Amino acid sequence: SAEGRRAGRARAAAVEADERCMRLQVVHDVVAGRLEVSQEDLRMLLAKPDGEVELGAEAAPNEQAQDGLGEARLVREAMEELDELHADRLVELKAFCDAALAEKELLLQALGTDLLTRGLKDIGLVPQVEQPLLSRLLKEVDQLCIERMAVADTAARHPLEAGRP
């Protein structure tokens, strides 16, 4: 009957809308950083049941074409936002690495002076302005000693893995 066909079309439209919402939620979660997936997995997750991926403007020329174009636009915008977020994180990572390298360079320069020797002999020989640098240097030396002891301990317990007979 006509009523049954209308109900069937309404049910199919509701399922289609739910699937679109699910695909858009996936994109939103990826952009927001709540879901980490590769680009290939993202394409698979965004695929329609018939295998078509809604990343382009190849919407079918029917009554849902406008919805498909709008959805494709949202996906493109989300991907652009994801690219921008990625670029921002790269800039932050570079700044972090630069700061860490600058700190290491400062500590290396301090090793070139007699700061560590003076500090180990008598803290009173180190001017107050140099004491924060001495403190950082001592923490690095402490960490280096801890790491060397761990390597030595591993080598003693597993001589073949450490390259010893």
PDB file of C-alpha atoms in Angstrom:
ATOM      1  CA  SER A   1       0.000   0.000   0.000  1.00  0.00           C
ATOM      2  CA  ALA A   2       0.981   3.650  -0.385  1.00  0.00           C
ATOM      3  CA  GLU A   3       1.113   4.086   3.372  1.00  0.00           C
ATOM      4  CA  GLY A   4       3.576   1.175   3.710  1.00  0.00           C
ATOM      5  CA  ARG A   5       5.801   2.564   0.932  1.00  0.00           C
ATOM      6  CA  ARG A   6       5.863   5.976   2.607  1.00  0.00           C
ATOM      7  CA  ALA A   7       6.752   4.402   5.946  1.00  0.00           C
ATOM      8  CA  GLY A   8       9.502   2.383   4.242  1.00  0.00           C
ATOM      9  CA  ARG A   9      10.921   5.509   2.584  1.00  0.00           C
ATOM     10  CA  ALA A  10      10.764   7.398   5.888  1.00  0.00           C
ATOM     11  CA  ARG A  11      12.556   4.543   7.648  1.00  0.00           C
ATOM     12  CA  ALA A  12      15.221   4.428   4.899  1.00  0.00           C
ATOM     13  CA  ALA A  13      15.666   8.217   5.114  1.00  0.00           C
ATOM     14  CA  ALA A  14      16.055   7.975   8.909  1.00  0.00           C
ATOM     15  CA  VAL A  15      18.687   5.248   8.535  1.00  0.00           C
ATOM     16  CA  GLU A  16      20.506   7.348   5.899  1.00  0.00           C
ATOM     17  CA  ALA A  17      20.413  10.388   8.201  1.00  0.00           C
ATOM     18  CA  ASP A  18      21.739   8.315  11.100  1.00  0.00           C
ATOM     19  CA  GLU A  19      24.600   7.042   8.931  1.00  0.00           C
ATOM     20  CA  ARG A  20      25.443  10.586   7.834  1.00  0.00           C
ATOM     21  CA  CYS A  21      25.430  11.734  11.450  1.00  0.00           C
ATOM     22  CA  MET A  22      27.729   8.854  12.389  1.00  0.00           C
ATOM     23  CA  ARG A  23      30.179   9.758   9.607  1.00  0.00           C
ATOM     24  CA  LEU A  24      30.150  13.429  10.634  1.00  0.00           C
ATOM     25  CA  GLN A  25      30.670  12.448  14.293  1.00  0.00           C
ATOM     26  CA  VAL A  26      33.728  10.443  13.256  1.00  0.00           C
ATOM     27  CA  VAL A  27      35.158  13.482  11.469  1.00  0.00           C
ATOM     28  CA  HIS A  28      34.365  15.685  14.467  1.00  0.00           C
ATOM     29  CA  ASP A  29      36.040  13.259  16.882  1.00  0.00           C
ATOM     30  CA  VAL A  30      39.149  13.074  14.678  1.00  0.00           C
ATOM     31  CA  VAL A  31      39.385  16.857  14.420  1.00  0.00           C
ATOM     32  CA  ALA A  32      38.807  17.256  18.165  1.00  0.00           C
ATOM     33  CA  GLY A  33      41.560  14.735  18.893  1.00  0.00           C
ATOM     34  CA  ARG A  34      39.293  12.197  20.581  1.00  0.00           C
ATOM     35  CA  LEU A  35      39.797   9.622  17.828  1.00  0.00           C
ATOM     36  CA  GLU A  36      43.120   8.791  16.218  1.00  0.00           C
ATOM     37  CA  VAL A  37      42.917   7.031  12.874  1.00  0.00           C
ATOM     38  CA  SER A  38      45.022   6.875   9.735  1.00  0.00           C
ATOM     39  CA  GLN A  39      43.789   8.622   6.604  1.00  0.00           C
ATOM     40  CA  GLU A  40      42.995   5.246   5.057  1.00  0.00           C
ATOM     41  CA  ASP A  41      40.953   4.202   8.093  1.00  0.00           C
ATOM     42  CA  LEU A  42      39.196   7.569   8.045  1.00  0.00           C
ATOM     43  CA  ARG A  43      38.248   7.059   4.408  1.00  0.00           C
ATOM     44  CA  MET A  44      36.915   3.608   5.278  1.00  0.00           C
ATOM     45  CA  LEU A  45      34.904   4.983   8.203  1.00  0.00           C
ATOM     46  CA  LEU A  46      33.459   7.721   6.003  1.00  0.00           C
ATOM     47  CA  ALA A  47      32.498   5.309   3.246  1.00  0.00           C
ATOM     48  CA  LYS A  48      28.830   4.919   2.484  1.00  0.00           C
ATOM     49  CA  PRO A  49      27.460   1.358   2.635  1.00  0.00           C
ATOM     50  CA  ASP A  50      27.801   1.166  -1.165  1.00  0.00           C
ATOM     51  CA  GLY A  51      31.552   1.906  -0.826  1.00  0.00           C
ATOM     52  CA  GLU A  52      31.443   5.502  -2.097  1.00  0.00           C
ATOM     53  CA  VAL A  53      33.412   7.915   0.044  1.00  0.00           C
ATOM     54  CA  GLU A  54      31.911  11.325   0.613  1.00  0.00           C
ATOM     55  CA  LEU A  55      35.056  13.400   0.241  1.00  0.00           C
ATOM     56  CA  GLY A  56      34.366  14.812  -3.212  1.00  0.00           C
ATOM     57  CA  ALA A  57      31.456  16.514  -4.901  1.00  0.00           C
ATOM     58  CA  GLU A  58      30.187  13.415  -6.694  1.00  0.00           C
ATOM     59  CA  ALA A  59      26.708  13.449  -5.177  1.00  0.00           C
ATOM     60  CA  ALA A  60      23.984  11.657  -7.080  1.00  0.00           C
ATOM     61  CA  PRO A  61      21.599  13.928  -8.990  1.00  0.00           C
ATOM     62  CA  ASN A  62      18.575  13.227  -6.814  1.00  0.00           C
ATOM     63  CA  GLU A  63      16.803  14.818  -3.891  1.00  0.00           C
ATOM     64  CA  GLN A  64      19.709  13.986  -1.564  1.00  0.00           C
ATOM     65  CA  ALA A  65      22.340  15.652  -3.767  1.00  0.00           C
ATOM     66  CA  GLN A  66      22.308  18.865  -1.733  1.00  0.00           C
ATOM     67  CA  ASP A  67      22.729  16.922   1.517  1.00  0.00           C
ATOM     68  CA  GLY A  68      25.664  15.037  -0.008  1.00  0.00           C
ATOM     69  CA  LEU A  69      27.319  18.248  -1.159  1.00  0.00           C
ATOM     70  CA  GLY A  70      26.839  19.830   2.247  1.00  0.00           C
ATOM     71  CA  GLU A  71      28.244  16.755   3.934  1.00  0.00           C
ATOM     72  CA  ALA A  72      31.218  16.672   1.557  1.00  0.00           C
ATOM     73  CA  ARG A  73      31.860  20.351   2.322  1.00  0.00           C
ATOM     74  CA  LEU A  74      31.768  19.648   6.067  1.00  0.00           C
ATOM     75  CA  VAL A  75      34.174  16.749   5.641  1.00  0.00           C
ATOM     76  CA  ARG A  76      36.537  18.918   3.571  1.00  0.00           C
ATOM     77  CA  GLU A  77      36.381  21.675   6.182  1.00  0.00           C
ATOM     78  CA  ALA A  78      37.029  19.174   8.944  1.00  0.00           C
ATOM     79  CA  MET A  79      40.028  17.781   7.063  1.00  0.00           C
ATOM     80  CA  GLU A  80      41.366  21.325   6.560  1.00  0.00           C
ATOM     81  CA  GLU A  81      40.934  21.985  10.281  1.00  0.00           C
ATOM     82  CA  LEU A  82      42.745  18.738  11.024  1.00  0.00           C
ATOM     83  CA  ASP A  83      45.612  19.803   8.720  1.00  0.00           C
ATOM     84  CA  GLU A  84      45.829  23.170  10.508  1.00  0.00           C
ATOM     85  CA  LEU A  85      45.830  21.450  13.897  1.00  0.00           C
ATOM     86  CA  HIS A  86      48.599  19.142  12.697  1.00  0.00           C
ATOM     87  CA  ALA A  87      50.651  22.112  11.485  1.00  0.00           C
ATOM     88  CA  ASP A  88      50.142  23.878  14.841  1.00  0.00           C
ATOM     89  CA  ARG A  89      51.321  20.786  16.722  1.00  0.00           C
ATOM     90  CA  LEU A  90      54.420  20.595  14.521  1.00  0.00           C
ATOM     91  CA  VAL A  91      55.242  24.223  15.340  1.00  0.00           C
ATOM     92  CA  GLU A  92      54.763  23.476  19.064  1.00  0.00           C
ATOM     93  CA  LEU A  93      56.943  20.372  18.803  1.00  0.00           C
ATOM     94  CA  LYS A  94      59.690  22.332  17.049  1.00  0.00           C
ATOM     95  CA  ALA A  95      59.549  25.038  19.736  1.00  0.00           C
ATOM     96  CA  PHE A  96      59.782  22.379  22.449  1.00  0.00           C
ATOM     97  CA  CYS A  97      62.769  20.726  20.750  1.00  0.00           C
ATOM     98  CA  ASP A  98      64.480  24.084  20.246  1.00  0.00           C
ATOM     99  CA  ALA A  99      64.015  24.919  23.943  1.00  0.00           C
ATOM    100  CA  ALA A 100      65.373  21.517  25.012  1.00  0.00           C
ATOM    101  CA  LEU A 101      68.378  21.897  22.727  1.00  0.00           C
ATOM    102  CA  ALA A 102      69.028  25.423  24.013  1.00  0.00           C
ATOM    103  CA  GLU A 103      68.941  24.094  27.589  1.00  0.00           C
ATOM    104  CA  LYS A 104      71.401  21.335  26.687  1.00  0.00           C
ATOM    105  CA  GLU A 105      73.669  23.851  24.954  1.00  0.00           C
ATOM    106  CA  LEU A 106      73.639  26.066  28.053  1.00  0.00           C
ATOM    107  CA  LEU A 107      74.557  23.099  30.235  1.00  0.00           C
ATOM    108  CA  LEU A 108      77.342  22.092  27.849  1.00  0.00           C
ATOM    109  CA  GLN A 109      78.735  25.604  28.005  1.00  0.00           C
ATOM    110  CA  ALA A 110      78.576  25.460  31.810  1.00  0.00           C
ATOM    111  CA  LEU A 111      80.570  22.219  31.714  1.00  0.00           C
ATOM    112  CA  GLY A 112      83.245  24.104  29.781  1.00  0.00           C
ATOM    113  CA  THR A 113      83.721  26.420  32.733  1.00  0.00           C
ATOM    114  CA  ASP A 114      84.751  25.405  36.225  1.00  0.00           C
ATOM    115  CA  LEU A 115      81.210  25.860  37.579  1.00  0.00           C
ATOM    116  CA  LEU A 116      80.710  22.179  38.359  1.00  0.00           C
ATOM    117  CA  THR A 117      84.144  21.858  39.980  1.00  0.00           C
ATOM    118  CA  ARG A 118      83.571  24.931  42.156  1.00  0.00           C
ATOM    119  CA  GLY A 119      80.110  23.717  43.087  1.00  0.00           C
ATOM    120  CA  LEU A 120      81.345  20.274  44.066  1.00  0.00           C
ATOM    121  CA  LYS A 121      84.228  21.684  46.124  1.00  0.00           C
ATOM    122  CA  ASP A 122      82.217  24.307  47.963  1.00  0.00           C
ATOM    123  CA  ILE A 123      78.840  25.818  47.128  1.00  0.00           C
ATOM    124  CA  GLY A 124      80.132  29.048  48.661  1.00  0.00           C
ATOM    125  CA  LEU A 125      82.537  29.391  45.707  1.00  0.00           C
ATOM    126  CA  VAL A 126      79.576  29.714  43.331  1.00  0.00           C
ATOM    127  CA  PRO A 127      78.010  33.183  43.063  1.00  0.00           C
ATOM    128  CA  GLN A 128      74.276  33.240  43.766  1.00  0.00           C
ATOM    129  CA  VAL A 129      73.544  34.230  40.165  1.00  0.00           C
ATOM    130  CA  GLU A 130      75.147  30.959  38.938  1.00  0.00           C
ATOM    131  CA  GLN A 131      73.500  28.678  41.511  1.00  0.00           C
ATOM    132  CA  PRO A 132      70.326  27.958  39.454  1.00  0.00           C
ATOM    133  CA  LEU A 133      72.537  26.859  36.543  1.00  0.00           C
ATOM    134  CA  LEU A 134      74.621  24.705  38.897  1.00  0.00           C
ATOM    135  CA  SER A 135      71.429  23.127  40.214  1.00  0.00           C
ATOM    136  CA  ARG A 136      70.264  22.244  36.693  1.00  0.00           C
ATOM    137  CA  LEU A 137      73.716  20.928  35.842  1.00  0.00           C
ATOM    138  CA  LEU A 138      73.778  18.723  38.953  1.00  0.00           C
ATOM    139  CA  LYS A 139      70.339  17.330  38.073  1.00  0.00           C
ATOM    140  CA  GLU A 140      71.597  16.435  34.593  1.00  0.00           C
ATOM    141  CA  VAL A 141      74.716  14.781  36.046  1.00  0.00           C
ATOM    142  CA  ASP A 142      72.505  12.868  38.490  1.00  0.00           C
ATOM    143  CA  GLN A 143      70.240  11.688  35.662  1.00  0.00           C
ATOM    144  CA  LEU A 144      73.270  10.657  33.601  1.00  0.00           C
ATOM    145  CA  CYS A 145      74.622   8.631  36.522  1.00  0.00           C
ATOM    146  CA  ILE A 146      71.251   6.911  36.980  1.00  0.00           C
ATOM    147  CA  GLU A 147      71.116   6.023  33.285  1.00  0.00           C
ATOM    148  CA  ARG A 148      74.720   4.734  33.266  1.00  0.00           C
ATOM    149  CA  MET A 149      74.063   2.586  36.345  1.00  0.00           C
ATOM    150  CA  ALA A 150      70.964   1.146  34.668  1.00  0.00           C
ATOM    151  CA  VAL A 151      72.982   0.303  31.545  1.00  0.00           C
ATOM    152  CA  ALA A 152      75.763  -1.233  33.637  1.00  0.00           C
ATOM    153  CA  ASP A 153      73.222  -3.235  35.638  1.00  0.00           C
ATOM    154  CA  THR A 154      71.596  -4.510  32.441  1.00  0.00           C
ATOM    155  CA  ALA A 155      74.996  -5.405  31.005  1.00  0.00           C
ATOM    156  CA  ALA A 156      75.911  -7.319  34.175  1.00  0.00           C
ATOM    157  CA  ARG A 157      72.661  -9.280  34.134  1.00  0.00           C
ATOM    158  CA  HIS A 158      72.642  -9.876  30.360  1.00  0.00           C
ATOM    159  CA  PRO A 159      76.252  -9.819  29.117  1.00  0.00           C
ATOM    160  CA  LEU A 160      75.436 -11.165  25.644  1.00  0.00           C
ATOM    161  CA  GLU A 161      72.923  -8.393  24.970  1.00  0.00           C
ATOM    162  CA  ALA A 162      75.498  -5.779  25.936  1.00  0.00           C
ATOM    163  CA  GLY A 163      77.992  -7.170  23.415  1.00  0.00           C
ATOM    164  CA  ARG A 164      80.148  -8.909  26.023  1.00  0.00           C
ATOM    165  CA  PRO A 165      81.113 -12.605  25.852  1.00  0.00           C
TER     166      PRO A 165
END
